[in-house]
mmCIF file of C-alpha atoms in Angstrom:
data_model
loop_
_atom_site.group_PDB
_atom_site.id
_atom_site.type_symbol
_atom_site.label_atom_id
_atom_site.label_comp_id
_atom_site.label_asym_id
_atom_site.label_seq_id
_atom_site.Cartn_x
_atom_site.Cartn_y
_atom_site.Cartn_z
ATOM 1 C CA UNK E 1 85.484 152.119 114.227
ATOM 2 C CA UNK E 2 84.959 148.261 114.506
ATOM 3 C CA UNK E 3 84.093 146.448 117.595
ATOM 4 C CA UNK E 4 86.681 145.129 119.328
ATOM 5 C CA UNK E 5 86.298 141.565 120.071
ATOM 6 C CA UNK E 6 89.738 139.836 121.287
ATOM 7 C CA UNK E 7 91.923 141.883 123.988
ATOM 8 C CA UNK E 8 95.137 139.889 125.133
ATOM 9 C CA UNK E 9 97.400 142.539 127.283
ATOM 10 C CA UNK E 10 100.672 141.314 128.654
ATOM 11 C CA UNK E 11 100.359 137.627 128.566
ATOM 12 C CA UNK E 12 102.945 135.678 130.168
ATOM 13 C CA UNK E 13 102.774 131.591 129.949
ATOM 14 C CA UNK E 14 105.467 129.901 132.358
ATOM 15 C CA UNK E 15 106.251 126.489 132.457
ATOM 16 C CA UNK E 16 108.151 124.597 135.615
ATOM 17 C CA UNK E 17 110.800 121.899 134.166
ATOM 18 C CA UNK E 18 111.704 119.261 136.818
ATOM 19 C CA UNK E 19 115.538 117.419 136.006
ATOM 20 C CA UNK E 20 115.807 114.825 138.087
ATOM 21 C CA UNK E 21 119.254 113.381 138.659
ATOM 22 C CA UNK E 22 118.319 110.073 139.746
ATOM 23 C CA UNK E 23 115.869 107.961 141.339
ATOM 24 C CA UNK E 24 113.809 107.585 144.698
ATOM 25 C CA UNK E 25 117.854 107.051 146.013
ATOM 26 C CA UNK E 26 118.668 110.405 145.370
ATOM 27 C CA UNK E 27 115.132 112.317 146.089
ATOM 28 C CA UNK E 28 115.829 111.176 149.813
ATOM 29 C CA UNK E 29 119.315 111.932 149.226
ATOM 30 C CA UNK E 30 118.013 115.394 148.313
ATOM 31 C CA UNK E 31 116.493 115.615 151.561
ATOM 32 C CA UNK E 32 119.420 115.769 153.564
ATOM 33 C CA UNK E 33 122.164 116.888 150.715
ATOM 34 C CA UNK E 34 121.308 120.099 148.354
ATOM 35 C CA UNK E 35 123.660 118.503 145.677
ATOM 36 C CA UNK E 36 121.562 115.881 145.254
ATOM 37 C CA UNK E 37 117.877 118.403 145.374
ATOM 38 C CA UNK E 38 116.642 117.966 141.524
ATOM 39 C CA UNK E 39 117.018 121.320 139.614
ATOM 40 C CA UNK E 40 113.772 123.607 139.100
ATOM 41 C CA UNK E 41 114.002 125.190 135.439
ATOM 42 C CA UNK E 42 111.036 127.796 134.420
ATOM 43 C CA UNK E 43 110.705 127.928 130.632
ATOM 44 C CA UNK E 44 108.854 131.110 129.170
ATOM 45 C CA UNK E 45 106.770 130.357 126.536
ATOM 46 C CA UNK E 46 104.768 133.354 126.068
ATOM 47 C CA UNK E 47 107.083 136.956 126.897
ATOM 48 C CA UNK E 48 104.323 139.991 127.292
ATOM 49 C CA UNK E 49 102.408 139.099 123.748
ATOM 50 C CA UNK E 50 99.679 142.061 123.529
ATOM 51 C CA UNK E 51 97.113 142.570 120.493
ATOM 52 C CA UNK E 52 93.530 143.248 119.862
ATOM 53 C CA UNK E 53 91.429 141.857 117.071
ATOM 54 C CA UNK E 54 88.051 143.538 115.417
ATOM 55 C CA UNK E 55 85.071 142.098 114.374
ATOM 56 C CA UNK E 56 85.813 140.626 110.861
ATOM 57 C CA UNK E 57 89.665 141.171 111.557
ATOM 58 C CA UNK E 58 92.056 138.160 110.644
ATOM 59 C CA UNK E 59 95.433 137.356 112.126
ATOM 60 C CA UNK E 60 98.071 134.668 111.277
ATOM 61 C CA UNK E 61 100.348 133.539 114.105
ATOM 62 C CA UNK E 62 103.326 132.838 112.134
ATOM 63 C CA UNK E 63 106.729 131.626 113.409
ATOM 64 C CA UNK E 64 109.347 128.151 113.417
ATOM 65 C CA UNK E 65 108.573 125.554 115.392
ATOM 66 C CA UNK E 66 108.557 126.247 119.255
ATOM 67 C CA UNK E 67 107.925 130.008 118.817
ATOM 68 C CA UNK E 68 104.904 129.687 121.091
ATOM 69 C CA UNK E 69 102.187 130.080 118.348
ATOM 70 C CA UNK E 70 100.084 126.755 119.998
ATOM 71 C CA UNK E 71 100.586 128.105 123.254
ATOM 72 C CA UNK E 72 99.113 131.791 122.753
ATOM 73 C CA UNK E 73 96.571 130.255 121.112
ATOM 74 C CA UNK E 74 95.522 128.205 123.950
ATOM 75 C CA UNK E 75 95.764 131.257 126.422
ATOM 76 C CA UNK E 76 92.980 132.675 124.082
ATOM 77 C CA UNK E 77 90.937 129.448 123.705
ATOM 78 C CA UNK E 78 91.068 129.299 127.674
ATOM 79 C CA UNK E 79 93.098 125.786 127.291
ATOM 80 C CA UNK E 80 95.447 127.005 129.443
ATOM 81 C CA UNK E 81 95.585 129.425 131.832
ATOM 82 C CA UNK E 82 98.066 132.880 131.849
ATOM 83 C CA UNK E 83 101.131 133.331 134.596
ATOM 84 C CA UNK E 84 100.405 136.826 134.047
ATOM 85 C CA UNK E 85 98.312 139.316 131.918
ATOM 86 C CA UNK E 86 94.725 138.592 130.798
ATOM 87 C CA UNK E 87 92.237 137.828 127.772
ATOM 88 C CA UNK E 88 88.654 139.267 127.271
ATOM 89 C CA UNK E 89 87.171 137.863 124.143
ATOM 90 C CA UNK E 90 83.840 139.607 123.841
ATOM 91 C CA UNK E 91 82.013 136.232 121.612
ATOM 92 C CA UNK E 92 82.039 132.783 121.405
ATOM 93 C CA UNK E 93 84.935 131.004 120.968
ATOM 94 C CA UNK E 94 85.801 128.168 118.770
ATOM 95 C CA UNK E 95 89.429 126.579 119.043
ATOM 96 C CA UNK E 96 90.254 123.991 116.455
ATOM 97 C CA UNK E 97 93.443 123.619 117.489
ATOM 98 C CA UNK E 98 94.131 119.917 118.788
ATOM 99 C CA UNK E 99 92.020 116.733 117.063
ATOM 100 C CA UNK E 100 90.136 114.913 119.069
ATOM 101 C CA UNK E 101 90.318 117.550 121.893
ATOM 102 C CA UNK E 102 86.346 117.950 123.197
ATOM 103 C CA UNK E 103 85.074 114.091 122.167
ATOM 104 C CA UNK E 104 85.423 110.946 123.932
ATOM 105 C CA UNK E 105 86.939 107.682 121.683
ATOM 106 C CA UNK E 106 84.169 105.012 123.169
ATOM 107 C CA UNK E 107 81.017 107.542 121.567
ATOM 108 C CA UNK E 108 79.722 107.317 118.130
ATOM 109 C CA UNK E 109 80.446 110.748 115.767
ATOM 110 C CA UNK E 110 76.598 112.039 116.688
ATOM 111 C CA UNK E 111 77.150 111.650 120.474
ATOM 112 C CA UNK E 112 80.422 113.753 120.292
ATOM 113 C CA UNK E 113 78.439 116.398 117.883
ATOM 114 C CA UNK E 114 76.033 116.861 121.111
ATOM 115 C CA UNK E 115 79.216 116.550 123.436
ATOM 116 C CA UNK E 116 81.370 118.794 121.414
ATOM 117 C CA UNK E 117 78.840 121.557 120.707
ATOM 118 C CA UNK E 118 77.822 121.405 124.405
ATOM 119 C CA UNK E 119 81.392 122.786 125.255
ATOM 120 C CA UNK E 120 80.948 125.603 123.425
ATOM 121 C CA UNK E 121 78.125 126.182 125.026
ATOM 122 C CA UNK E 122 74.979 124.678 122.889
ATOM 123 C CA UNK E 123 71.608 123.369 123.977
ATOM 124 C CA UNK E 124 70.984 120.595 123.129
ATOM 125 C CA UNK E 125 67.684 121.399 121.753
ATOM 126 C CA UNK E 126 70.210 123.649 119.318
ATOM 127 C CA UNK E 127 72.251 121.061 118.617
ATOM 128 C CA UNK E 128 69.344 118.836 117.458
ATOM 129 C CA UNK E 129 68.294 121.402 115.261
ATOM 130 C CA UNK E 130 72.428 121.725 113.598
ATOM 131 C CA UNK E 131 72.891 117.922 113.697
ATOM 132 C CA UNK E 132 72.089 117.248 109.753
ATOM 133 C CA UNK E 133 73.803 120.413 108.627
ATOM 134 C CA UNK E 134 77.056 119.399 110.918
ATOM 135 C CA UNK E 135 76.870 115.680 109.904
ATOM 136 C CA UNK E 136 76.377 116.721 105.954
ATOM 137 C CA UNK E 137 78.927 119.279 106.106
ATOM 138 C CA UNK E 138 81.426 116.465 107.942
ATOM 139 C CA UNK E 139 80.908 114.355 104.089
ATOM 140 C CA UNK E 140 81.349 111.002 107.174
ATOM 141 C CA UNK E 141 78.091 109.333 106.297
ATOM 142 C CA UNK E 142 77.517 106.272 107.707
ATOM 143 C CA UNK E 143 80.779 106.508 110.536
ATOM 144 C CA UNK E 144 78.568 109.358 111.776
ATOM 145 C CA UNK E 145 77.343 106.079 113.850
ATOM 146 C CA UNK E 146 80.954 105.061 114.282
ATOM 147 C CA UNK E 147 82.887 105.193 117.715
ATOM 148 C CA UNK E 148 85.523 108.207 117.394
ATOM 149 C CA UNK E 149 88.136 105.709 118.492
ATOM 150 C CA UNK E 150 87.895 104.155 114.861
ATOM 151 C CA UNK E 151 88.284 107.648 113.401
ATOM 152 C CA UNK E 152 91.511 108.664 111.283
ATOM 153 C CA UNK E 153 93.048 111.867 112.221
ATOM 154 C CA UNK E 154 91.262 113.182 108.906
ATOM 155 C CA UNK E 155 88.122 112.182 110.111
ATOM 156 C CA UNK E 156 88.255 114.054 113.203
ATOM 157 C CA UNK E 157 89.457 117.173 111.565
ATOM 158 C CA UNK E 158 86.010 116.514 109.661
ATOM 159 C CA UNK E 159 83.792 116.187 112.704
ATOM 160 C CA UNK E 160 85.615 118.942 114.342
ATOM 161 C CA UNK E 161 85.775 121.447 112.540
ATOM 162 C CA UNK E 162 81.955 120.642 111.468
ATOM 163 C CA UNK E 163 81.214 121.284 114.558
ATOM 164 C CA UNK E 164 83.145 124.547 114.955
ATOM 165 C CA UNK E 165 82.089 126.470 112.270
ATOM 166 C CA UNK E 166 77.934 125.677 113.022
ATOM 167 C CA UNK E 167 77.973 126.615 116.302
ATOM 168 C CA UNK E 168 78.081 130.072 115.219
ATOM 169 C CA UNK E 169 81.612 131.567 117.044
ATOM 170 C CA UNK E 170 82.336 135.202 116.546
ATOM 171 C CA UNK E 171 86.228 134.183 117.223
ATOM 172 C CA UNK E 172 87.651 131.221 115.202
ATOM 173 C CA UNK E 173 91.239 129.601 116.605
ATOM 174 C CA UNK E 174 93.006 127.217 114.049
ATOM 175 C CA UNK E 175 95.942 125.831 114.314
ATOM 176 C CA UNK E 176 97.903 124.100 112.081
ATOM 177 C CA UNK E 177 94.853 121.092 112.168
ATOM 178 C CA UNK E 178 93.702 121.941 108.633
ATOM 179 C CA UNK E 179 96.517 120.806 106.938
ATOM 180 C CA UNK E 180 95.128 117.353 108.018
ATOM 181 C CA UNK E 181 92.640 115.634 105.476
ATOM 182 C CA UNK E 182 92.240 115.617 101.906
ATOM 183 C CA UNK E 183 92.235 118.296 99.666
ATOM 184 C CA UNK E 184 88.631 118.726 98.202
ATOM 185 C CA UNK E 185 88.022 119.275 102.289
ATOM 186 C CA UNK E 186 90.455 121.535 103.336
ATOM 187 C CA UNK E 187 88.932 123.736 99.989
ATOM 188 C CA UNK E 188 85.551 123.311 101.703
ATOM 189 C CA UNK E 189 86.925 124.086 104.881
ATOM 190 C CA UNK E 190 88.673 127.697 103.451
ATOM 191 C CA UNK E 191 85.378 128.607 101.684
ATOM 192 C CA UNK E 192 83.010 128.218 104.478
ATOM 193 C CA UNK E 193 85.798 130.299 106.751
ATOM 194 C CA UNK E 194 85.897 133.150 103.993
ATOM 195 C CA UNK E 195 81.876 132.924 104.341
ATOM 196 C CA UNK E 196 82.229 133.403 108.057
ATOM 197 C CA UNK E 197 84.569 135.938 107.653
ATOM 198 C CA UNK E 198 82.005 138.220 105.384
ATOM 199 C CA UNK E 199 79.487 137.591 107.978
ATOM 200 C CA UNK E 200 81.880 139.486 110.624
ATOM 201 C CA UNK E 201 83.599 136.164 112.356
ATOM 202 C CA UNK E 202 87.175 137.120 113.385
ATOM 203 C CA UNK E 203 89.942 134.510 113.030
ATOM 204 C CA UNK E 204 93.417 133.667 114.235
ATOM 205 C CA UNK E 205 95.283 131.300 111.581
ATOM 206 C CA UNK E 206 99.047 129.599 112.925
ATOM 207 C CA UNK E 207 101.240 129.094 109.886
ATOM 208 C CA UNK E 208 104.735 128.743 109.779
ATOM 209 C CA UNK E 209 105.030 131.645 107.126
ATOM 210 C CA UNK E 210 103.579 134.585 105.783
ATOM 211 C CA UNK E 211 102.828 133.313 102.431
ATOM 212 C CA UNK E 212 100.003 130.669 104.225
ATOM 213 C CA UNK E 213 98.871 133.684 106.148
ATOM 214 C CA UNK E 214 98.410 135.641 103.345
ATOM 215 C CA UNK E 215 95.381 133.417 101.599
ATOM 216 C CA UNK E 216 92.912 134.448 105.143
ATOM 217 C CA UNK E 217 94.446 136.934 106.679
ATOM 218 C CA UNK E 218 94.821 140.860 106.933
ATOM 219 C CA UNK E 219 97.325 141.484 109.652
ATOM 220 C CA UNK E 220 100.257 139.234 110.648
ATOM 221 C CA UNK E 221 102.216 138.647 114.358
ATOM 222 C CA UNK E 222 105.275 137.364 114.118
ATOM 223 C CA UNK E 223 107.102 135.267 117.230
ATOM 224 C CA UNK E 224 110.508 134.099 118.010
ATOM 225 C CA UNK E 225 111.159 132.474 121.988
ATOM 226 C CA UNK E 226 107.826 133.473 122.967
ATOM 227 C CA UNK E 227 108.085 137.707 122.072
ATOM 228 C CA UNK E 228 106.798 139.489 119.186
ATOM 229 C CA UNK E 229 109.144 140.432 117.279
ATOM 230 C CA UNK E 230 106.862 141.794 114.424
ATOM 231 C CA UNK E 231 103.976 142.967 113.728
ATOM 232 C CA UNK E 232 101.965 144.789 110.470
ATOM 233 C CA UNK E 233 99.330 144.110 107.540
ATOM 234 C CA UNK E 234 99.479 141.562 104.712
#
């Protein structure tokens, strides 16, 4: 049987909505007057999602808009923290799953290489020996020297995902980030994912329909309002 490497049991994500009826007027009206107290609304995000994922397994989080794909996907990446249940992920994680997330806009594209691959972890003695295979693999040439703040949201996705895929993770997480970009790229991007994949890397793919999934993955989850409301094998 394969090693299990991704666990999620349970998970809950809550978030508290403040509506405000007013201004500082009626906040001190509020303290004196409940119809005037602002009204607390909890949205559930995630509802009790559980799965487990295999070395070399693949899964694609489809679902419309607002189904809570992003979300679960940050409760696995550790971006965000559960109300309730839990994660074990048994390997190095790499999310790519919001550009720009992990560098800072006022350093060059090699600073936020050492910066980036620090958060997952890196040396940087093992970043120095990655840097030319990340920067080559990134196509940015010359704007490797470039503040990030002058970057296009394709050029992130470059240096990003660069980054991701040579720091070695046993657990990918991409989101919807490599639609971003141009095409000979996002080919690049899809072979050097199907390489990883071979070499026993698990990965979790958000799409918006099974036919995307389809092209990486073997097993599909399917939410609506948070739940799963389906489940099974490409």
């Amino acid at each position: 049987m394969s090693k299990v490497i991704l666990k999620v049991e349970s998970l809950v994500k809550d978030f508290t909505i403040r509506h405000n009826h007013g201004g500082m007027k009626h906040k001190l009206a509020g303290l004196f007057n409940p119809r005037f107290q602002e009204r607390i609304e909890t949205l559930r995000a995630v509802n009790d999602v559980s799965f487990t994922l295999c070395k070399g397994e693949s899964l694609s989080l489809i679902g419309h808009n607002g189904s809570g794909k992003s979300t679960l996907l940050q409760l696995v990446s550790g971006i965000l923290l559960p109300s309730s249940g839990s994660v074990q992920a048994f390997g190095r994680v790499a999310p790519l799953i919001e550009l720009g997330v992990g560098f800072h806009p006022e350093l060059t594209g090699e600073e936020n290489i050492y910066l980036n691959a620090s958060l997952y972890g890196l040396r940087n003695k093992e970043t120095r020996a990655r840097f030319n295979d990340i920067a080559d693999f990134s196509g940015l040439g010359d704007f490797i020297d470039t503040p990030v703040k002058n970057y296009s949201s394709g050029m992130y996705m470059r240096l990003g995902f660069s980054v991701a895929v040579h720091v070695a993770p046993q657990i990918l997480l991409a989101d919807e980030v490599l639609a971003v970009g141009d095409q000979d790229f996002q080919d690049k991007c899809y072979q050097r994912i199907r390489h990883m994949q071979e070499d026993g890397m698990a990965l979790i793919l958000v799409t918006h329909s099974k036919e995307q999934g389809q092209r990486f993955c073997q097993r599909y989850l399917h939410l609506e309002k948070g739940r799963a409301i389906d489940e099974g094998r490409f």
